[in-house]
PDB file of C-alpha atoms in Angstrom:
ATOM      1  CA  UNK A   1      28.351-117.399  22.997  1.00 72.00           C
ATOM      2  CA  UNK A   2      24.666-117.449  22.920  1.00 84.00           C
ATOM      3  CA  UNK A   3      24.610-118.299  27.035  1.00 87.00           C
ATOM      4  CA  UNK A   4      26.874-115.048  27.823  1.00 92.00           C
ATOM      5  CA  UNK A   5      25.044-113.007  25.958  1.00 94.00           C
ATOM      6  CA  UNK A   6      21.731-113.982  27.408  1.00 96.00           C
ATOM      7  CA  UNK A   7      23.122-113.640  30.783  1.00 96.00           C
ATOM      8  CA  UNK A   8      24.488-109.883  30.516  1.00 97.00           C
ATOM      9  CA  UNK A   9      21.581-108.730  29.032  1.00 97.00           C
ATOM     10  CA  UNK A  10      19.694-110.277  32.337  1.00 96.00           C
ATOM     11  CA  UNK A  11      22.265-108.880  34.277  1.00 97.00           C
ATOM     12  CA  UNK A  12      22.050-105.198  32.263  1.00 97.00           C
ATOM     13  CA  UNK A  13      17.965-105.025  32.508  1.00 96.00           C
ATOM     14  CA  UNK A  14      17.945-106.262  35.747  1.00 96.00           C
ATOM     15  CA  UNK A  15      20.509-103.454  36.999  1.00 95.00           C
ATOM     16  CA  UNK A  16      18.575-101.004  34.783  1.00 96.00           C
ATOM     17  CA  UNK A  17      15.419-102.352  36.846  1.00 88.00           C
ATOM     18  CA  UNK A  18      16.518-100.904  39.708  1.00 80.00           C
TER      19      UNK A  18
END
C-alpha cells in the first residue's frame, strides 16, 4: 500500500531527524 509506505518513511526520516 501506497499510504503505509508513505507513512513509515515519515515515520523513518522523522526519527532519523532527531
Amino acid at each position: 500500500m501506497i499510504l503505509q509506505c508513505s507513512l513509515y518513511n515519515f515515520a523513518l526520516e522523522a526519527y532519523s531527524g532527531l
